[in-house]
Coordinates of C-alpha atoms and ligand atoms in Angstrom, one line a residue:
X22 CA -5.9 -6.5 15.4
X23 CA -3.0 -4.1 15.1
X24 CA -2.7 -2.7 11.5
X25 CA 0.8 -1.3 11.3
X26 CA 0.4 0.5 8.0
X27 CA -2.8 2.1 9.0
X28 CA -2.4 2.7 12.7
X29 CA 1.3 3.3 13.4
X30 CA 3.0 6.7 13.6
X31 CA 4.9 8.7 16.1
X32 CA 3.1 11.3 18.2
X33 CA 2.5 14.2 15.8
X34 CA 3.0 18.0 16.2
X35 CA 5.5 20.0 18.2
X36 CA 3.8 19.8 21.7
X37 CA 5.2 18.5 25.0
X38 CA 4.2 14.9 24.2
X39 CA 5.1 14.9 20.5
X40 CA 7.8 12.7 19.1
X41 CA 9.7 15.7 17.8
X42 CA 10.1 16.9 21.4
X43 CA 10.8 13.5 22.8
X44 CA 13.3 11.9 20.5
X45 CA 16.6 12.9 22.1
X46 CA 17.7 9.2 22.4
X47 CA 17.1 8.7 18.7
X48 CA 19.0 11.9 18.0
X49 CA 22.0 10.8 20.0
X50 CA 22.0 7.4 18.2
X51 CA 22.2 9.3 14.9
X52 CA 25.1 11.4 16.3
X53 CA 26.9 8.2 17.4
X54 CA 26.5 6.5 14.1
X55 CA 27.7 9.6 12.1
X56 CA 31.1 8.0 11.3
X57 CA 29.3 5.0 9.6
X58 CA 27.0 7.4 7.7
X59 CA 29.9 9.5 6.5
X60 CA 32.1 6.6 5.4
X61 CA 29.3 4.9 3.5
X62 CA 28.5 8.2 1.8
X63 CA 32.1 9.0 0.9
X64 CA 32.7 5.5 -0.4
X65 CA 29.7 5.5 -2.7
X66 CA 30.3 9.0 -3.9
X67 CA 34.0 8.6 -4.7
X68 CA 33.5 5.1 -6.3
X69 CA 30.5 6.1 -8.6
X70 CA 30.8 9.9 -9.0
X71 CA 27.1 10.2 -9.8
X72 CA 25.7 13.4 -11.3
X73 CA 22.6 13.0 -9.2
X74 CA 23.0 11.1 -5.9
X75 CA 19.8 9.6 -4.5
X76 CA 19.7 9.2 -0.8
X77 CA 16.8 7.8 1.2
X78 CA 16.0 8.0 4.9
X79 CA 13.6 5.1 5.7
X80 CA 11.3 5.6 8.7
X81 CA 12.2 9.3 8.9
X82 CA 9.4 10.2 11.3
X83 CA 8.4 13.9 11.9
X84 CA 11.1 15.1 14.2
X85 CA 14.3 17.0 13.5
X86 CA 16.5 13.8 13.4
X87 CA 16.0 13.2 9.7
X88 CA 17.3 16.7 9.1
X89 CA 20.4 15.9 11.1
X90 CA 21.0 13.0 8.8
X91 CA 20.4 15.2 5.7
X92 CA 22.9 17.8 7.0
X93 CA 25.6 15.2 7.5
X94 CA 25.3 14.0 3.9
X95 CA 25.2 17.5 2.5
X96 CA 28.3 18.6 4.4
X97 CA 30.3 15.5 3.6
X98 CA 29.5 15.7 -0.1
X99 CA 30.3 19.5 -0.1
X100 CA 33.7 18.5 1.3
X101 CA 34.3 15.9 -1.3
X102 CA 33.4 18.3 -4.1
X103 CA 35.8 21.0 -3.0
X104 CA 38.5 19.7 -5.3
X105 CA 36.5 18.1 -8.1
X106 CA 36.0 19.8 -11.5
X107 CA 33.0 19.8 -13.8
X108 CA 29.3 20.0 -13.0
X109 CA 28.8 19.6 -9.2
X110 CA 26.7 16.7 -8.0
X111 CA 23.1 17.3 -7.0
X112 CA 21.5 15.5 -4.2
X113 CA 18.0 14.0 -4.2
X114 CA 16.7 13.1 -0.8
X115 CA 13.6 11.0 -0.2
X116 CA 12.1 11.0 3.3
X117 CA 10.1 7.8 3.8
X118 CA 7.6 6.8 6.5
X119 CA 4.2 5.2 6.9
X120 CA 1.3 7.2 5.6
X121 CA 0.1 8.2 9.1
X122 CA 3.4 10.1 9.7
X123 CA 3.2 13.8 10.3
X124 CA 4.8 14.8 7.0
X125 CA 3.4 18.4 7.4
X126 CA 5.4 18.9 10.6
X127 CA 8.4 17.5 8.9
X128 CA 8.2 19.8 5.8
X129 CA 7.6 22.8 8.0
X130 CA 10.8 21.9 9.9
X131 CA 12.6 21.5 6.5
X132 CA 11.7 25.0 5.5
X133 CA 13.3 26.3 8.7
X134 CA 16.3 24.0 8.1
X135 CA 16.8 25.5 4.6
X136 CA 16.6 29.1 5.8
X137 CA 19.0 28.4 8.6
X138 CA 21.6 27.4 6.1
X139 CA 22.5 24.7 8.6
X140 CA 24.2 22.7 6.0
X141 CA 26.4 25.5 4.8
X142 CA 30.1 25.3 5.5
X143 CA 32.6 28.2 5.6
X144 CA 34.6 28.3 2.4
X145 CA 32.5 26.5 -0.2
X146 CA 28.8 26.3 -1.2
X147 CA 26.9 23.1 -0.4
X148 CA 25.6 21.1 -3.4
X149 CA 22.0 21.7 -4.6
X150 CA 19.6 19.4 -2.9
X151 CA 16.0 18.5 -3.3
X152 CA 13.8 16.8 -0.7
X153 CA 10.6 14.7 -1.3
X154 CA 8.3 12.8 1.0
X155 CA 7.5 9.2 0.4
X156 CA 4.6 7.8 2.4
X157 CA 4.6 4.1 2.2
X158 CA 5.7 1.0 4.1
X159 CA 9.3 0.1 3.3
X160 CA 8.1 -3.5 3.2
X161 CA 7.0 -2.6 -0.3
X162 CA 9.0 -1.7 -3.4
X163 CA 9.5 2.1 -3.2
X164 CA 11.8 3.0 -6.1
X165 CA 12.6 2.0 -9.7
X166 CA 15.3 -0.7 -10.0
X167 CA 18.9 0.4 -9.5
X168 CA 18.1 4.1 -8.8
X169 CA 19.2 4.6 -5.2
X170 CA 22.8 5.2 -4.0
X171 CA 22.3 5.3 -0.2
X172 CA 19.6 4.0 2.1
X173 CA 19.7 5.0 5.8
X174 CA 17.3 3.9 8.5
X175 CA 17.6 4.7 12.2
X176 CA 15.6 3.3 15.1
X177 CA 13.0 1.6 12.8
X178 CA 13.8 -1.9 11.7
X179 CA 12.9 -3.5 15.1
X180 CA 9.3 -2.7 14.0
X181 CA 7.7 -5.6 12.2
X182 CA 5.3 -5.4 9.3
X183 CA 2.6 -7.0 11.4
X184 CA 2.1 -8.9 14.6
X185 CA 3.1 -12.5 13.9
X186 CA 0.0 -14.1 12.3
X187 CA -0.1 -17.1 14.8
X188 CA 0.0 -14.7 17.8
X189 CA -2.3 -12.1 16.5
X190 CA -5.3 -14.3 16.1
X191 CA -8.9 -13.2 16.3
X192 CA -9.4 -16.6 17.8
X193 CA -11.2 -18.1 20.8
X194 CA -8.2 -18.5 23.0
X195 CA -5.5 -15.9 22.9
X196 CA -1.8 -16.8 22.9
X197 CA 0.9 -15.2 25.0
X198 CA -1.7 -14.5 27.7
X199 CA -1.7 -10.8 28.8
X200 CA 1.8 -10.2 27.6
X201 CA 2.4 -7.8 24.7
X202 CA 5.9 -9.0 23.7
X203 CA 8.1 -11.9 24.7
X204 CA 8.4 -12.4 28.4
X205 CA 9.3 -15.3 30.7
X206 CA 5.9 -16.9 30.3
X207 CA 5.9 -16.8 26.5
X208 CA 6.2 -20.4 25.1
X209 CA 8.9 -21.4 22.7
X210 CA 6.3 -21.8 20.0
X211 CA 5.2 -18.3 20.5
X212 CA 8.8 -17.0 20.5
X213 CA 9.3 -18.8 17.2
X214 CA 6.4 -16.8 15.7
X215 CA 8.1 -13.5 16.6
X216 CA 11.5 -14.8 15.2
X217 CA 10.0 -16.0 12.0
X218 CA 8.3 -12.6 11.5
X219 CA 11.6 -10.9 12.0
X220 CA 13.3 -13.3 9.5
X221 CA 10.6 -12.9 6.9
X222 CA 10.4 -9.1 7.2
X223 CA 14.2 -8.5 7.2
X224 CA 14.8 -10.9 4.3
X225 CA 12.0 -9.1 2.3
X226 CA 13.5 -5.7 3.2
X227 CA 17.0 -6.8 2.0
X228 CA 15.6 -8.2 -1.3
X229 CA 13.5 -5.0 -2.0
X230 CA 16.4 -2.6 -1.2
X231 CA 18.8 -4.8 -3.3
X232 CA 16.6 -4.3 -6.3
X233 CA 16.4 -0.5 -5.8
X234 CA 20.1 0.1 -5.1
X235 CA 22.6 0.8 -7.9
X236 CA 25.6 -1.6 -7.9
X237 CA 28.1 -0.3 -5.3
X238 CA 25.2 1.4 -3.4
X239 CA 25.1 1.0 0.4
X240 CA 22.7 0.9 3.3
X241 CA 23.4 2.1 6.9
X242 CA 20.8 0.4 9.1
X243 CA 20.5 1.1 12.8
X244 CA 17.9 -0.5 15.0
X245 CA 17.2 -1.9 18.5
X246 CA 18.2 -5.4 19.2
X247 CA 19.5 -7.7 21.9
X248 CA 22.9 -8.0 23.6
X249 CA 22.3 -11.5 24.9
X250 CA 21.6 -14.5 22.7
X251 CA 18.9 -15.6 25.1
X252 CA 15.7 -14.3 23.4
X253 CA 14.0 -13.9 26.8
X254 CA 16.8 -11.6 28.1
X255 CA 16.7 -8.4 26.2
X256 CA 16.0 -4.9 27.4
X257 CA 12.9 -4.7 25.1
X258 CA 11.5 -7.7 27.0
X259 CA 11.8 -5.6 30.2
X260 CA 10.6 -2.4 28.7
X261 CA 7.5 -3.9 27.0
X262 CA 7.0 -6.1 30.1
X263 CA 6.5 -2.9 32.0
X264 CA 4.0 -1.6 29.5
X265 CA 2.1 -4.9 29.7
X266 CA 2.1 -4.7 33.5
X267 CA 0.7 -1.1 33.3
X268 CA -2.1 -2.4 31.0
X269 CA -2.7 -5.3 33.4
X270 CA -3.2 -2.8 36.2
X271 CA -5.8 -0.9 34.1
X272 CA -7.6 -4.2 33.7
X273 CA -7.8 -4.5 37.5
X274 CA -9.2 -0.9 37.6
X275 CA -11.8 -1.9 34.9
X276 CA -10.3 0.7 32.5
X277 CA -9.3 -2.0 30.0
X278 CA -11.1 -5.3 29.2
X279 CA -9.1 -8.4 30.0
X280 CA -9.9 -9.9 26.6
X281 CA -8.8 -6.8 24.8
X282 CA -5.5 -6.9 26.5
X283 CA -5.1 -10.6 25.7
X284 CA -5.6 -9.9 22.0
X285 CA -3.0 -7.1 21.9
X286 CA 0.6 -7.6 20.9
X287 CA 3.3 -5.4 19.7
X288 CA 4.6 -5.8 16.1
X289 CA 8.2 -5.7 17.3
X290 CA 11.3 -7.9 17.6
X291 CA 14.7 -7.0 18.9
X292 CA 17.2 -9.4 17.2
X293 CA 20.7 -10.3 18.4
X294 CA 23.7 -9.5 16.2
X295 CA 24.0 -13.2 15.3
X296 CA 20.4 -13.3 14.1
X297 CA 21.0 -10.2 11.9
X298 CA 24.2 -11.6 10.5
X299 CA 22.4 -14.9 9.7
X300 CA 19.7 -13.2 7.6
X301 CA 22.2 -11.1 5.7
X302 CA 24.4 -14.1 5.0
X303 CA 21.5 -16.2 3.9
X304 CA 20.3 -13.5 1.5
X305 CA 23.7 -13.7 -0.4
X306 CA 23.0 -10.2 -1.9
X307 CA 24.9 -7.9 0.5
X308 CA 28.3 -7.8 2.0
X309 CA 28.3 -6.8 5.6
X310 CA 31.1 -4.2 5.8
X311 CA 30.5 -3.6 9.5
X312 CA 28.2 -4.5 12.4
X313 CA 28.5 -3.2 15.9
X314 CA 26.3 -3.1 19.0
X315 CA 26.4 -0.3 21.5
X316 CA 24.3 0.6 24.5
X317 CA 22.2 3.7 25.3
X318 CA 20.5 4.5 28.6
X319 CA 16.7 4.2 28.6
X320 CA 16.6 7.8 30.0
X321 CA 17.2 9.9 26.9
X322 CA 18.6 12.7 29.1
X323 CA 21.0 10.6 31.1
X324 CA 24.3 10.8 29.3
X325 CA 26.2 9.1 32.2
X326 CA 28.2 5.9 31.6
X327 CA 28.0 4.2 35.0
X328 CA 25.4 1.8 36.4
X329 CA 23.7 4.3 38.8
X330 CA 20.5 6.1 38.1
X331 CA 20.9 9.5 39.9
X332 CA 17.3 10.6 39.8
X333 CA 14.8 7.8 39.1
X334 CA 11.8 10.1 39.4
X335 CA 13.1 12.4 36.7
X336 CA 14.4 9.5 34.6
X337 CA 11.1 7.7 34.7
X338 CA 9.3 10.8 33.4
X339 CA 11.8 11.1 30.6
X340 CA 11.4 7.4 29.7
X341 CA 7.6 7.6 29.9
X342 CA 7.5 10.6 27.6
X343 CA 9.7 9.0 25.0
X344 CA 7.8 5.7 25.0
X345 CA 4.4 7.4 25.0
X346 CA 5.4 9.4 21.9
X347 CA 6.3 6.1 20.2
X348 CA 3.4 3.9 21.3
X349 CA 0.6 6.4 21.5
X350 CA -0.9 5.7 18.1
X351 CA -1.0 1.9 18.6
X352 CA -2.5 2.3 22.1
X353 CA -5.1 4.8 21.0
X354 CA -6.2 2.9 18.0
X355 CA -6.5 -0.3 20.0
X356 CA -7.7 0.8 23.5
X357 CA -9.0 4.3 22.9
X358 CA -7.5 7.7 23.9
X359 CA -9.2 7.7 27.3
X360 CA -6.7 5.3 28.9
X361 CA -3.6 7.1 27.7
X362 CA -2.8 9.3 30.8
X363 CA -3.7 6.6 33.3
X364 CA -1.5 4.1 31.4
X365 CA 1.6 6.2 31.4
X366 CA 1.2 7.2 35.0
X367 CA 1.3 3.5 35.9
X368 CA 4.1 3.0 33.4
X369 CA 6.2 5.8 34.9
X370 CA 5.8 4.4 38.4
X371 CA 7.0 0.9 37.2
X372 CA 9.9 2.4 35.4
X373 CA 11.0 4.4 38.4
X374 CA 10.9 1.2 40.6
X375 CA 12.7 -0.7 37.8
X376 CA 15.5 1.9 37.5
X377 CA 16.1 1.9 41.2
X378 CA 17.0 -1.7 40.9
X379 CA 18.7 -1.7 37.6
X380 CA 19.9 0.9 35.1
X381 CA 18.7 -0.9 31.9
X382 CA 20.1 0.2 28.5
X383 CA 18.9 -0.1 25.0
X384 CA 21.0 -2.4 22.8
X385 CA 21.5 -0.6 19.5
X386 CA 22.8 -2.5 16.4
X387 CA 24.4 -0.6 13.6
X388 CA 25.4 -2.2 10.3
X389 CA 26.7 -1.0 7.0
X390 CA 25.8 -3.2 4.0
X391 CA 27.1 -3.1 0.4
X392 CA 25.1 -4.4 -2.6
X393 CA 26.9 -7.2 -4.4
Ligands
SAM130 C1 11.4 5.7 16.5 S1 10.9 6.3 14.9 C2 12.5 6.8 14.3 C3 12.4 8.0 13.4 C4 13.7 8.6 13.0 N1 14.5 7.7 12.1 C5 14.6 9.0 14.2 O1 15.7 8.4 14.2 O2 14.2 9.8 15.0 C6 10.5 4.9 14.0 C7 9.9 5.3 12.7 O3 9.8 4.1 11.8 C8 8.6 4.2 11.1 N2 8.2 2.9 10.6 C9 7.9 1.8 11.2 N3 7.6 0.8 10.4 C10 7.7 1.3 9.1 C11 7.5 0.8 7.8 N4 7.1 -0.4 7.6 N5 7.7 1.7 6.8 C12 8.1 2.9 6.9 N6 8.3 3.5 8.2 C13 8.1 2.7 9.2 C14 7.6 4.7 12.2 O4 6.4 5.3 11.6 C15 8.4 5.8 12.9 O5 8.3 7.0 12.3

């Protein structure tokens, strides 16, 4: 059984296969959502004028992306403070992720970040800022009530707190066959389990953050979702379908036991915009200031806009490295390290074939919520 809190983390370190070297897609998404981050930060700062502003990055991981977020906030607050009198505001950042996250790598990168004065701007000094790590699942209370001004989370909230209980059964017959996420053969009942897990997790997340936010505090949440209302028709269905097919081919080669594969499912769900809106509306505790969906090529190094994949061999390698850095910990804890190389060789071949037929894109949902 997959234990998210215990087993899940991005590939550690700074090596070729690490998350920090393979998270360009996530970096670009943070760059694209910069205007939402800036306007939420300015709005909260100018409305509340706190002496200490508490800002939290949920699911920060171990790469440089969280530092990009920090630099945006420091710069925009420095800008706002240019004209203000009295004691300057101080910033307290908390970087949150699951306990298995490579916080050592993150704090080493933070030291370099501080020395590089990356957050400095010509003309005026940045505010003092302090950074702490917070290893715990964000499906728990993390802060005292009404103590946080801004929550940010990028590329995380499609991960569920657990595989839906009814799917992830240590039972005699396994559900969802040898699929690991929703595919064409997943039954409506099984789909419902994934949807309920999303509904319960996201409602809980909203409730917990509402307790922790000050009045007037805001959240900027960015995560993978689905463009189409049809739950069978999302790019995550296709992506994880290819991972499942790679695992199935290892079963045929006797590298993975069939039963083991049948009992493996991903704790993930990509909602549609309507599904996200529904949970927020039902919660009645946040105003949705904005929600948008944009698309991003699977290949993190393909910045082109059209529908053509120019080099499917290269793109498939880029996609495989990115997905391996994300899924490695779950695959290793469930199937063992020995299958990793073989699995991603298979996966890369399938991705190359897939991209020759269709340039699939991630559907990214970005929303800005205000506590009421
Ligand atoms: C793809 S990474 C994104 C990291 C970073 N925000 C970025 O944009 O590069 C997703 C992160 O979410 C974290 N995560 C997933 N579920 C979590 C949970 N319940 N609590 C805290 N972090 C979680 C994972 O450990 C992982 O580091």
